[in-house]
mmCIF file of C-alpha atoms in Angstrom:
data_model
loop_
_atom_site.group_PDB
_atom_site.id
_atom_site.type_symbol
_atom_site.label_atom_id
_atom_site.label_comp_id
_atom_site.label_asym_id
_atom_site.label_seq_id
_atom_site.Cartn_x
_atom_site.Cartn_y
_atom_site.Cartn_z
ATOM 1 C CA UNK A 1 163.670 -115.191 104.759
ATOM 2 C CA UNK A 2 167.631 -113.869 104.184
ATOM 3 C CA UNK A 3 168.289 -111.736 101.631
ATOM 4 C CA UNK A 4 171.639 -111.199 100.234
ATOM 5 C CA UNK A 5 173.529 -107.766 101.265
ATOM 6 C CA UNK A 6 175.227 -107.977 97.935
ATOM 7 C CA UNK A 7 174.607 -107.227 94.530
ATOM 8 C CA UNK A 8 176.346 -110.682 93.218
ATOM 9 C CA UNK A 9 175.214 -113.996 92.131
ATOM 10 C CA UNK A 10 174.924 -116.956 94.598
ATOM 11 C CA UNK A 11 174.127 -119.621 91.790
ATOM 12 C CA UNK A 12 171.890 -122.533 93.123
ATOM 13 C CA UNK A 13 173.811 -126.024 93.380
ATOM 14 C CA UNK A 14 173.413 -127.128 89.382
ATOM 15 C CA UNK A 15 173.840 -130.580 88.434
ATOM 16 C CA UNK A 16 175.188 -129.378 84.568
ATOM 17 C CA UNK A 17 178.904 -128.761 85.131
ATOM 18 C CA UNK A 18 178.922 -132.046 85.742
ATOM 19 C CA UNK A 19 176.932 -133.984 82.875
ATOM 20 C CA UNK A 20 179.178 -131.529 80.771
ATOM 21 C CA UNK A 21 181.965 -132.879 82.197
ATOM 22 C CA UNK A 22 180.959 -136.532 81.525
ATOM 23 C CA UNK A 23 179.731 -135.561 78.329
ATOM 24 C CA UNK A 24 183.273 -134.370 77.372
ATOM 25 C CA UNK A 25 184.411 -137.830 78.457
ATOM 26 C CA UNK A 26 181.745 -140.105 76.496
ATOM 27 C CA UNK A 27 183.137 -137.683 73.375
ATOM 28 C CA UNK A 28 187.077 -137.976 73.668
ATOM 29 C CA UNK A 29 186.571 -141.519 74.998
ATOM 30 C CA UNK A 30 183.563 -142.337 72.353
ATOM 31 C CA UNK A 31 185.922 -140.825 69.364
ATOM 32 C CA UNK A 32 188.989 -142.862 70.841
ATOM 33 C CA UNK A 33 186.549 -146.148 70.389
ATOM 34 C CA UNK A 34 185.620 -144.952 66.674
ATOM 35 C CA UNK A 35 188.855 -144.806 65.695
ATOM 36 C CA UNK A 36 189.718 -147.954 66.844
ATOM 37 C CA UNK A 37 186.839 -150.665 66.590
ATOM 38 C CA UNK A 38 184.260 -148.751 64.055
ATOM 39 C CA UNK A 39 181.664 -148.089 67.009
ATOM 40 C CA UNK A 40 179.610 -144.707 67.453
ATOM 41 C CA UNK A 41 177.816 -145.482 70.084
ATOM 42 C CA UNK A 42 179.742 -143.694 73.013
ATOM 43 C CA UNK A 43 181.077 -140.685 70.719
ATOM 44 C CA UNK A 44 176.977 -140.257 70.074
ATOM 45 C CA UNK A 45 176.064 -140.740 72.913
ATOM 46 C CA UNK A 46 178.217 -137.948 74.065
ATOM 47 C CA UNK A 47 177.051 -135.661 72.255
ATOM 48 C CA UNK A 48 173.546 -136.288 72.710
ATOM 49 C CA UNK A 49 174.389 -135.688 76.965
ATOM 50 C CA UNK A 50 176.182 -132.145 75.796
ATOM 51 C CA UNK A 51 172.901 -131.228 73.608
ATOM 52 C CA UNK A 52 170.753 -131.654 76.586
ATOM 53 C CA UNK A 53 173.653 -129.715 79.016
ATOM 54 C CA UNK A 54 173.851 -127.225 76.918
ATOM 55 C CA UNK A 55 170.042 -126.631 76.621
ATOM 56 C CA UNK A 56 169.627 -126.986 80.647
ATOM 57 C CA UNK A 57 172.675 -124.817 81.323
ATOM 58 C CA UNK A 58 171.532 -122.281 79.352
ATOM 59 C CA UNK A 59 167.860 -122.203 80.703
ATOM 60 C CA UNK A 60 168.978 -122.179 83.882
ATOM 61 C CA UNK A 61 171.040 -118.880 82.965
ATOM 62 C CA UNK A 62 168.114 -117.275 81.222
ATOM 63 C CA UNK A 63 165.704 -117.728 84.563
ATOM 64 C CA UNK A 64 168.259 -116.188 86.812
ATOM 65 C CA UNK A 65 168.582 -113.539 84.454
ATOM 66 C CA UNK A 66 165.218 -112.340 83.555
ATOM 67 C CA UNK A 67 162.965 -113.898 85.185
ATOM 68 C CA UNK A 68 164.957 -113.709 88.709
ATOM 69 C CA UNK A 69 166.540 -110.502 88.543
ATOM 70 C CA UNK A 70 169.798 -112.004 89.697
ATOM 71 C CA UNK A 71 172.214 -110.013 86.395
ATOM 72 C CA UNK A 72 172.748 -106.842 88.405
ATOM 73 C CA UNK A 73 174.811 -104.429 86.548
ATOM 74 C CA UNK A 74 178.207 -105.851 88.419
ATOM 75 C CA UNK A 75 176.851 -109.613 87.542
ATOM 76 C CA UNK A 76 176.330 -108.880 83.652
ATOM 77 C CA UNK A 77 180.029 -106.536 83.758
ATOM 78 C CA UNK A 78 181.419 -110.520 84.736
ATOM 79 C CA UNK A 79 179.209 -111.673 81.944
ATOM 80 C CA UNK A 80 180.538 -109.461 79.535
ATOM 81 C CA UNK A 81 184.223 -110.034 80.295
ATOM 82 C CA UNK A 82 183.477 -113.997 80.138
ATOM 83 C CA UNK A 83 182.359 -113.324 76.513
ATOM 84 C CA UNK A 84 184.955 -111.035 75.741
ATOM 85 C CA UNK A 85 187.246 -114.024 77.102
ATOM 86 C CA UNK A 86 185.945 -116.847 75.255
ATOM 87 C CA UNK A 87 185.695 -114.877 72.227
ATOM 88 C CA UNK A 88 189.848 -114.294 72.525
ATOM 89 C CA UNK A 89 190.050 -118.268 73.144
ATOM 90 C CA UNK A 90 188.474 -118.358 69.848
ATOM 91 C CA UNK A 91 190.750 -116.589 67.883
ATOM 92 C CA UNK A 92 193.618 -118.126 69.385
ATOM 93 C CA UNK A 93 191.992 -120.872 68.124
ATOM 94 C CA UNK A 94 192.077 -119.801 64.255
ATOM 95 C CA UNK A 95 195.497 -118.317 64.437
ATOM 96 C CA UNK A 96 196.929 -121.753 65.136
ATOM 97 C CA UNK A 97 194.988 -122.735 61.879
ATOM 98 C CA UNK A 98 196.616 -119.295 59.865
ATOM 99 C CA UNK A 99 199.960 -120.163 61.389
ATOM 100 C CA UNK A 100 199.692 -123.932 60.007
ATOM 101 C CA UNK A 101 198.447 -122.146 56.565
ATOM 102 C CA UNK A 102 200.879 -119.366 56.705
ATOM 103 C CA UNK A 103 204.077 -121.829 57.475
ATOM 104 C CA UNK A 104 203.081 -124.010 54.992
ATOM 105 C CA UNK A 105 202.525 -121.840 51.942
ATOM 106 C CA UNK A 106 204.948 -118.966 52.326
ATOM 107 C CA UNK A 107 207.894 -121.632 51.827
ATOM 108 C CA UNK A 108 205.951 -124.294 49.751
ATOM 109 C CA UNK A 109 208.552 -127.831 49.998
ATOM 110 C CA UNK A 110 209.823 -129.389 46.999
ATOM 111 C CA UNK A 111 207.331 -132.238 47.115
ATOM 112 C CA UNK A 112 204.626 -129.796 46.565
ATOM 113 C CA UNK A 113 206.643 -128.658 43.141
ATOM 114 C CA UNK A 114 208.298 -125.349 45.690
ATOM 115 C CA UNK A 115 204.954 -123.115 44.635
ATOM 116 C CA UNK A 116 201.829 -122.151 46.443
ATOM 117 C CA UNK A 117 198.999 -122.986 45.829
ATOM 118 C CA UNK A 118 200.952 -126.567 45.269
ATOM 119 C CA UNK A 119 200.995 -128.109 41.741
ATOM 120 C CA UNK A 120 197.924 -130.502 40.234
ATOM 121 C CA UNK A 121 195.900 -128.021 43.187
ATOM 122 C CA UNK A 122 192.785 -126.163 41.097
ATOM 123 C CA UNK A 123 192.282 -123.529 43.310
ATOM 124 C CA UNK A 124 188.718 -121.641 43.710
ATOM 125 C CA UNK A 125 187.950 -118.609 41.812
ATOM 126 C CA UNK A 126 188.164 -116.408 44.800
ATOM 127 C CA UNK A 127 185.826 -113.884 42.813
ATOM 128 C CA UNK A 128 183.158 -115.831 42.327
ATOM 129 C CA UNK A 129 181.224 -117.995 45.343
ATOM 130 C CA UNK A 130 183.886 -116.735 48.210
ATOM 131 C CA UNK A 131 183.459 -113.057 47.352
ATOM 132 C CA UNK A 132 179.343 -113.568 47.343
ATOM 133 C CA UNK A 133 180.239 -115.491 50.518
ATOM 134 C CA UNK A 134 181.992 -112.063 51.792
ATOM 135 C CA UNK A 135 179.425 -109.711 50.655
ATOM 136 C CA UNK A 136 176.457 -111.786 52.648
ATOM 137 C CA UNK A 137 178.585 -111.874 56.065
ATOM 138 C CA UNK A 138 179.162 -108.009 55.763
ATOM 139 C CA UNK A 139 175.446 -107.712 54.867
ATOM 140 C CA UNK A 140 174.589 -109.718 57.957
ATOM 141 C CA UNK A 141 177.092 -107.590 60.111
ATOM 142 C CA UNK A 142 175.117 -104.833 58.607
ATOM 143 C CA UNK A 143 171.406 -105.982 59.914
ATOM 144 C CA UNK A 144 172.755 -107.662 63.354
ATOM 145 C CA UNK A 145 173.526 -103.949 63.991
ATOM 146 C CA UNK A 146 170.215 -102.889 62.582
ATOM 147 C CA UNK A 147 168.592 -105.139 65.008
ATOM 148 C CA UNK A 148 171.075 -103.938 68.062
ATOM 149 C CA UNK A 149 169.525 -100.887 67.327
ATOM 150 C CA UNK A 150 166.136 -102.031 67.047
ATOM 151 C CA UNK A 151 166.351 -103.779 70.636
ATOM 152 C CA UNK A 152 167.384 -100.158 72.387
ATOM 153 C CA UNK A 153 164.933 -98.486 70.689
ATOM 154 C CA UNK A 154 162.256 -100.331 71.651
ATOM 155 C CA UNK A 155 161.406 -100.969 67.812
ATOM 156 C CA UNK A 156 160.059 -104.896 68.438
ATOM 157 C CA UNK A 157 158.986 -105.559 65.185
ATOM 158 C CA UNK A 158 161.858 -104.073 63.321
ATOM 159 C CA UNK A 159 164.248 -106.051 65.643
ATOM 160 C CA UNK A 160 162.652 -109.031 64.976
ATOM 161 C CA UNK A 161 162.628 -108.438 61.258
ATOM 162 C CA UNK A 162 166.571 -107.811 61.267
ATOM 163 C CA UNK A 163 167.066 -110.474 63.565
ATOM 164 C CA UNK A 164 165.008 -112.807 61.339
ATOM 165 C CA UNK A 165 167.357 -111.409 58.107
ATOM 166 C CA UNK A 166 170.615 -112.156 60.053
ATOM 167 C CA UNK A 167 169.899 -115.606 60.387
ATOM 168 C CA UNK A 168 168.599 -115.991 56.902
ATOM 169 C CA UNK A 169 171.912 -114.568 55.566
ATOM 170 C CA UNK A 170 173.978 -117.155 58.136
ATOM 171 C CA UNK A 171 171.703 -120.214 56.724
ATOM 172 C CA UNK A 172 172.841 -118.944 52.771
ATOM 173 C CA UNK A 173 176.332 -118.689 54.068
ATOM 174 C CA UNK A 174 176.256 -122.113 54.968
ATOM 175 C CA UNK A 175 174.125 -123.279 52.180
ATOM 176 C CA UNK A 176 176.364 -121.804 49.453
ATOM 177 C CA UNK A 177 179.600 -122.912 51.557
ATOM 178 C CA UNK A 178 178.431 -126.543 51.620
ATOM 179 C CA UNK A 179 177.820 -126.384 47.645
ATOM 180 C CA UNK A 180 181.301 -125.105 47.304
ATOM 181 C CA UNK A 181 182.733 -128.096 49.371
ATOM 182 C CA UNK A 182 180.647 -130.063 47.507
ATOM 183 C CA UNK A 183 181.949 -129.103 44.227
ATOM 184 C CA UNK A 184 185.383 -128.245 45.396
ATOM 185 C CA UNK A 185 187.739 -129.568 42.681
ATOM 186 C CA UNK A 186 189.966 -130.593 46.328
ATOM 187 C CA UNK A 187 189.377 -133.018 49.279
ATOM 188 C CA UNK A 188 191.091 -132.209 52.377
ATOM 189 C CA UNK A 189 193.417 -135.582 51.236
ATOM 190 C CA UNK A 190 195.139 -133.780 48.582
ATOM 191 C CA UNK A 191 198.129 -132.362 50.442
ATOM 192 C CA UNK A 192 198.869 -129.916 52.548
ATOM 193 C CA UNK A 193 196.694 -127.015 50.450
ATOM 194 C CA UNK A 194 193.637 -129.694 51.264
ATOM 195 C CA UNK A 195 194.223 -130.065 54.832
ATOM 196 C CA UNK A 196 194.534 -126.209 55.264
ATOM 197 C CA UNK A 197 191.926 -125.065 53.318
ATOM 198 C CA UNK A 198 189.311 -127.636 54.630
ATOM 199 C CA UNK A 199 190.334 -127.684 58.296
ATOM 200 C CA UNK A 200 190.351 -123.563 58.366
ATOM 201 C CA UNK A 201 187.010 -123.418 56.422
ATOM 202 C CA UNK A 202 185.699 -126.039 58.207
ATOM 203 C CA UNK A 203 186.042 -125.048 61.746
ATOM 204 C CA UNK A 204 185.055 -121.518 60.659
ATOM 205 C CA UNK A 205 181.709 -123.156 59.150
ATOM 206 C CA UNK A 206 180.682 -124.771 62.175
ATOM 207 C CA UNK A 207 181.453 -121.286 64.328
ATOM 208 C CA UNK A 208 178.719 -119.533 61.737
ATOM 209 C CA UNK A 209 176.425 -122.730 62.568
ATOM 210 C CA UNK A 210 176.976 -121.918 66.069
ATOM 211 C CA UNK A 211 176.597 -118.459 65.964
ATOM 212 C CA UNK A 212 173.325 -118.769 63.753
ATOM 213 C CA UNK A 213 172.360 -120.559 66.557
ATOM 214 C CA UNK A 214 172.847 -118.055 68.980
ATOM 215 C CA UNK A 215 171.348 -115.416 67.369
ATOM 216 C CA UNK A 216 167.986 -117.785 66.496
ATOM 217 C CA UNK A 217 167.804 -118.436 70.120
ATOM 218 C CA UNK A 218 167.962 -114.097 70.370
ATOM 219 C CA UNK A 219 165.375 -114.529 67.963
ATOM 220 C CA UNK A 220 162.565 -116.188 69.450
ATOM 221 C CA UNK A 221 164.078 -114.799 73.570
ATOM 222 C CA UNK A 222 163.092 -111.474 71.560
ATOM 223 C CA UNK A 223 159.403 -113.040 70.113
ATOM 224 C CA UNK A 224 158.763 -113.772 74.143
ATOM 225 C CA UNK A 225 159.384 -110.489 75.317
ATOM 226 C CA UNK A 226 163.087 -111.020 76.847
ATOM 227 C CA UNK A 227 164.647 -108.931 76.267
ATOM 228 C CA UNK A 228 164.277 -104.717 77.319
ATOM 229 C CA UNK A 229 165.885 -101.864 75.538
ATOM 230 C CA UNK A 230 168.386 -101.125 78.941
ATOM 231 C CA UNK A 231 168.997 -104.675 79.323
ATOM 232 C CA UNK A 232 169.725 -107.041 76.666
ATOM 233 C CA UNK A 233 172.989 -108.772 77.243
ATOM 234 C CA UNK A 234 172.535 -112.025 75.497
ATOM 235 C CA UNK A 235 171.476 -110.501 72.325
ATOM 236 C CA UNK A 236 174.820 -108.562 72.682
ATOM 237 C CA UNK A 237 176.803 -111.592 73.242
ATOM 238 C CA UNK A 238 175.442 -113.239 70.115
ATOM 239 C CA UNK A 239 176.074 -109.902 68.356
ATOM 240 C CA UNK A 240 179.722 -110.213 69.137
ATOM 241 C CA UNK A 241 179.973 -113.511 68.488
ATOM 242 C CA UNK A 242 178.710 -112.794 65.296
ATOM 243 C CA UNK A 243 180.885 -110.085 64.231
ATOM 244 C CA UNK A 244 184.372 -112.376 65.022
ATOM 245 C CA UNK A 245 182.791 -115.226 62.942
ATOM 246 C CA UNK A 246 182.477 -112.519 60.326
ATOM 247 C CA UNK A 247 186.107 -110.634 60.966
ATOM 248 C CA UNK A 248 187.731 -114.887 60.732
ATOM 249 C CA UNK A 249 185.779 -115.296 57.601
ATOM 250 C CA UNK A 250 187.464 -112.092 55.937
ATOM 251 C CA UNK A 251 190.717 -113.425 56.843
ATOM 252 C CA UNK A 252 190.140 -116.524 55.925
ATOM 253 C CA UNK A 253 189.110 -114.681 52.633
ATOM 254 C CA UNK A 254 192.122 -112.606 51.792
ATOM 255 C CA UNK A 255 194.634 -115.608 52.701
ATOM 256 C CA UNK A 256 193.839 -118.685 51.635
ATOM 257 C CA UNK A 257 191.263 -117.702 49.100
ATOM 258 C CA UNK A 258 192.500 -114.765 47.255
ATOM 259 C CA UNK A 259 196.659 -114.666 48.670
ATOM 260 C CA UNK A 260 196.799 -118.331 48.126
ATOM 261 C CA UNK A 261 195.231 -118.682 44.731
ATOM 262 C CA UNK B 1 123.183 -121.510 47.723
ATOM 263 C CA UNK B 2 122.959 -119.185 50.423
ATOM 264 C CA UNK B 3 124.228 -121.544 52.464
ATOM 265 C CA UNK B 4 127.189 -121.854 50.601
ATOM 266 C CA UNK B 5 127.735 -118.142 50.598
ATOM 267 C CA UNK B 6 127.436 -118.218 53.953
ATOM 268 C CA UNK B 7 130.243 -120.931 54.601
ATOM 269 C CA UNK B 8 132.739 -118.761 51.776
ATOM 270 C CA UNK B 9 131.987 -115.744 54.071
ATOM 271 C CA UNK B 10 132.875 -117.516 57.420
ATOM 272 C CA UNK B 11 135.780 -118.472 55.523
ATOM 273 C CA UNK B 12 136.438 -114.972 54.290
ATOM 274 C CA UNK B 13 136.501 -113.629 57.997
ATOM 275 C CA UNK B 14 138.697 -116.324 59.713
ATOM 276 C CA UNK B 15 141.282 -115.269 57.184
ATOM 277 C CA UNK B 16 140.861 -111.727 58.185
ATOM 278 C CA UNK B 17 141.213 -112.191 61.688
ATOM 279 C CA UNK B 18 144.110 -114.595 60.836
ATOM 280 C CA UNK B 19 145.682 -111.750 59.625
ATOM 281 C CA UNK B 20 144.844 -108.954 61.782
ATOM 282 C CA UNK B 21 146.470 -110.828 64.611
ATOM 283 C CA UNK B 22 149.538 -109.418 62.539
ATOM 284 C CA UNK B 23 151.662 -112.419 62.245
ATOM 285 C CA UNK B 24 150.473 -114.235 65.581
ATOM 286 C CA UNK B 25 151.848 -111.807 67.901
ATOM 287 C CA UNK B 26 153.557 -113.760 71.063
ATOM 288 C CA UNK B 27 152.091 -112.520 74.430
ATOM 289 C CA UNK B 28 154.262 -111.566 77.139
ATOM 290 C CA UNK B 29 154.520 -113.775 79.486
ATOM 291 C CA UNK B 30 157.433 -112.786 81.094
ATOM 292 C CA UNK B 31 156.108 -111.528 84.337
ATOM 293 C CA UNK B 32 154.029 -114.597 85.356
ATOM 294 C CA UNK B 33 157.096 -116.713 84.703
ATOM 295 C CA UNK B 34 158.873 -113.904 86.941
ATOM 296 C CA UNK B 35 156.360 -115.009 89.732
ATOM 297 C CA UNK B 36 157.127 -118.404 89.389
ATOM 298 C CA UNK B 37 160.652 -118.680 89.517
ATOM 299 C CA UNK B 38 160.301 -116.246 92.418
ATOM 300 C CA UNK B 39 158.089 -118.277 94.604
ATOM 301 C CA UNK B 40 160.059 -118.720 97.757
ATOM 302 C CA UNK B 41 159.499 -123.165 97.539
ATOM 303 C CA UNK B 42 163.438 -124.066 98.014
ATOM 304 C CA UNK B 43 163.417 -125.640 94.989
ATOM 305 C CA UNK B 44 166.361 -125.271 93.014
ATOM 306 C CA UNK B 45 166.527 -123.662 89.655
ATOM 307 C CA UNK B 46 166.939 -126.292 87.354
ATOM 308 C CA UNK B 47 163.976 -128.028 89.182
ATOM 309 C CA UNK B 48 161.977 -124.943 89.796
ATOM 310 C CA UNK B 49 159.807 -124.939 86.190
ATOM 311 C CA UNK B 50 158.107 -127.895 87.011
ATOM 312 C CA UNK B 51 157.646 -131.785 86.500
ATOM 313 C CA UNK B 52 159.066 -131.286 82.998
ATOM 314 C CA UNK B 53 162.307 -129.917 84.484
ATOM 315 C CA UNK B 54 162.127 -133.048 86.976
ATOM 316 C CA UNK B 55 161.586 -135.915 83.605
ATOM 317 C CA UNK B 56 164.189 -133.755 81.667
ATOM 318 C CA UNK B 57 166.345 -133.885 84.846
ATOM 319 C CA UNK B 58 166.036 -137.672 85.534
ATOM 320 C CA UNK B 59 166.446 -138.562 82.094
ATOM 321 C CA UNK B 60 170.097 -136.469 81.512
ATOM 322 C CA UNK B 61 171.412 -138.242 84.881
ATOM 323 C CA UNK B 62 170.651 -141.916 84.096
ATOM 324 C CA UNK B 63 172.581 -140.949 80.164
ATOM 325 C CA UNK B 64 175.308 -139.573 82.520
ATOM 326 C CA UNK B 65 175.629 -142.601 85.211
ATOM 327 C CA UNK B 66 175.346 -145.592 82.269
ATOM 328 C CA UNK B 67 177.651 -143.400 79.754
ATOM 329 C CA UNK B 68 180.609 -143.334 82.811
ATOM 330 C CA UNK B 69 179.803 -146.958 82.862
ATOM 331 C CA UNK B 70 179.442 -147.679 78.926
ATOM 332 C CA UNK B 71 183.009 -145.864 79.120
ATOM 333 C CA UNK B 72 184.657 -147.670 81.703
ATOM 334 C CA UNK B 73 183.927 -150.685 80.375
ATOM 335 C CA UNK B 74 184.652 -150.105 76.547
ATOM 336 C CA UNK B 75 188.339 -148.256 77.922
ATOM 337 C CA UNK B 76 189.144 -152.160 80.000
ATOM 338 C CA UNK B 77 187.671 -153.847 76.903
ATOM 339 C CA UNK B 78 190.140 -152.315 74.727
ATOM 340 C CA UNK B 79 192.685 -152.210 77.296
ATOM 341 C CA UNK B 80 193.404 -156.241 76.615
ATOM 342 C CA UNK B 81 194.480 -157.900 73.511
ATOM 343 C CA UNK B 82 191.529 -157.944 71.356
ATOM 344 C CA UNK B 83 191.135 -161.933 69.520
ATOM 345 C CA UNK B 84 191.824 -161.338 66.238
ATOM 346 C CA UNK B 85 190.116 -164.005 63.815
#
C-alpha cells in the first residue's frame, strides 16, 4: 500500500466540478429562456443540480477532513487563504453596488428633482427597523465569538448554545428585513433610489441567508462531535463569513440608510 | 384505580428519563465513520459512504446529462424564428 511522502492533499477524481459546471449552464442558459419565452424549467432545474453539488462537494470536503485526516496544518493554511480569497471577491462584489449608489446620489440628475434621496422617494426611518437591524448583527457578531470561544475551550454545550443564538439572531435579521421590504413605501421600479437600495439590500440579504446557512451546518458538524478545540477550521470560515456579512450590513447602514435619508 | 396510578407513574418516569438524557445528547460517532472512510477498498470518496452515495450519485448525473441536452435543444429552438400567431 503507498503512502504519500508529503503532507498535501491528493484529492480523489470527483465528479462535482463538473455537475457545478453544468449547473452554472442550465442557470445562465435556464434564466436566458425565462426571459424570453416565460419557461422555468431549465433555470430550476439548474438550481436544483447546484443544491445537490453543493451538498456532495461539501461532504466530500468534510470526510477528507475529519474523518480522513487529509487537512494537515499546510492543507488547512491553503484553506484558510481560499476563504480569505473568496471573502475579498465578495466585497469587491458590494463595492460595485456602493460605487453605483455612491455615483448616483452624490450628484443626484435633474430628472430626479437634483436632490438625494430623489423627490416623491419616502425614505425609511433609519432609526427605527434598520438600527434594530444593526443592533441584532452586532449582537450576533457578539455570540459567534462567544461560541469561537466555546469550541477552543472545549465548552460543547455552551458552543452549541451560542451557535444556536447566532443563527436565531440571522433568521430575525431576515425576518424583520423581509417585513421592511414588505412594507417599504419603494419598489426597486421607482428610480434610481429603488434600484440601489433594493439591489444593495438585496444581495446583502441573501449573503446573511447564506451565511446562516453556514453557520447551521457548524451547528449540527458541532452536535456530531466535528469539530476539536485545536482543529476547527470550518467553524472559523463560517465565523468570518459572518463577520463581513455583518461589516457590509453597517455600511450599507450608514450610506444608504442613514447618509441617504 | 391502581392501575391507573400505575400507568400516570410509567408516564411520570418516561418524562424523567426524557429529560435526563439532557436534551438528547448526539453520540460521537466520529471515529467509526473515521474507520470507514479509511478502509483501504479503492473506492473513491464520493462513493465511499455507501449505496446512498451510489443512488445520490446516479441520480445528480442523469439531471446533469438530460439538463446539457434540455439546454442544447431549448438554445437551437430559440435560435430560429419562433411562429408568431
Amino acid at each position: 500500500m503507498a503512502h504519500q511522502a508529503h503532507a498535501y492533499h491528493m484529492v480523489d477524481p470527483s465528479p462535482w466540478p463538473l455537475t457545478g459546471a453544468v449547473s452554472a449552464l442550465l442557470m445562465t442558459s435556464g434564466l436566458a429562456i425565462w426571459m424570453h419565452f416565460h419557461s422555468t424549467t431549465l433555470m430550476s432545474l439548474g438550481l436544483v443540480l447546484l443544491l445537490l453539488t453543493m451538498y456532495q462537494w461539501w461532504r466530500d470536503i468534510i470526510r477528507e477532513g475529519t474523518f480522513q485526516g487529509h487537512h494537515t496544518p499546510p492543507v488547512q493554511k491553503g484553506l484558510r487563504y481560499g476563504m480569505i480569497l473568496f471573502i475579498t471577491s465578495e466585497v469587491f462584489f458590494f463595492l460595485g453596488f456602493f460605487w453605483a449608489f455612491y455615483h448616483s446620489s452624490l450628484a443626484p440628475t435633474p430628472e430626479l428633482g437634483g436632490c438625494w434621496p430623489p423627490t416623491g422617494i419616502t425614505t425609511l426611518n433609519p432609526f427605527e427597523v434598520p438600527l434594530l437591524n444593526t443592533a441584532v448583527l452586532l449582537a450576533s457578531g457578539v455570540t459567534v465569538t462567544w461560541a469561537h470561544h466555546s469550541i477552543m475551550e472545549g465548552q460543547r454545550k455552551q458552543a452549541l448554545q451560542s451557535l444556536a443564538l447566532t443563527i436565531l439572531l440571522g433568521f430575525y435579521f431576515t425576518a424583520l428585513q423581509a417585513m421592511e421590504y414588505y412594507e417599504a413605501p419603494f419598489t426597486i421600479a421607482d428610480g434610481v433610489y429603488g434600484s440601489t437600495f433594493f439591489v444593495a439590500t438585496g444581495f446583502h440579504g441573501l449573503h446573511v441567508i447564506i451565511g446562516s446557512t453556514f453557520l447551521t451546518v457548524c451547528l449540527l458538524r458541532q452536535m456530531l462531535h466535528h469539530f476539536t478545540s485545536e482543529h476547527h477550521f470550518g467553524f472559523e470560515a463560517a465565523a468570518w463569513y459572518w463577520h463581513f456579512v455583518d461589516v457590509v450590513w453597517l455600511f450599507l447602514y450608514i450610506s444608504i440608510y442613514w447618509w441617504g435619508s | 384505580m391502581i392501575r391507573h396510578k400505575y400507568k400516570f407513574q410509567t408516564l411520570q418516569m418516561a418524562r424523567r428519563s426524557i429529560c435526563s438524557s439532557a436534551r438528547r445528547q448526539v453520540e460521537n460517532k466520529v471515529s467509526q465513520k473515521q474507520k470507514m472512510f479509511q478502509e483501504d477498498n479503492g473506492m473513491p470518496i464520493h462513493l465511499k459512504g455507501g449505496s446512498s452515495d451510489a443512488l445520490l450519485y446516479r441520480a445528480t448525473m442523469v439531471l446533469t446529462v438530460l439538463g446539457v441536452g434540455f439546454t442544447l435543444y431549448e438554445l437551437v429552438k430559440a435560435s430560429f424564428p419562433q411562429k408568431k400567431d
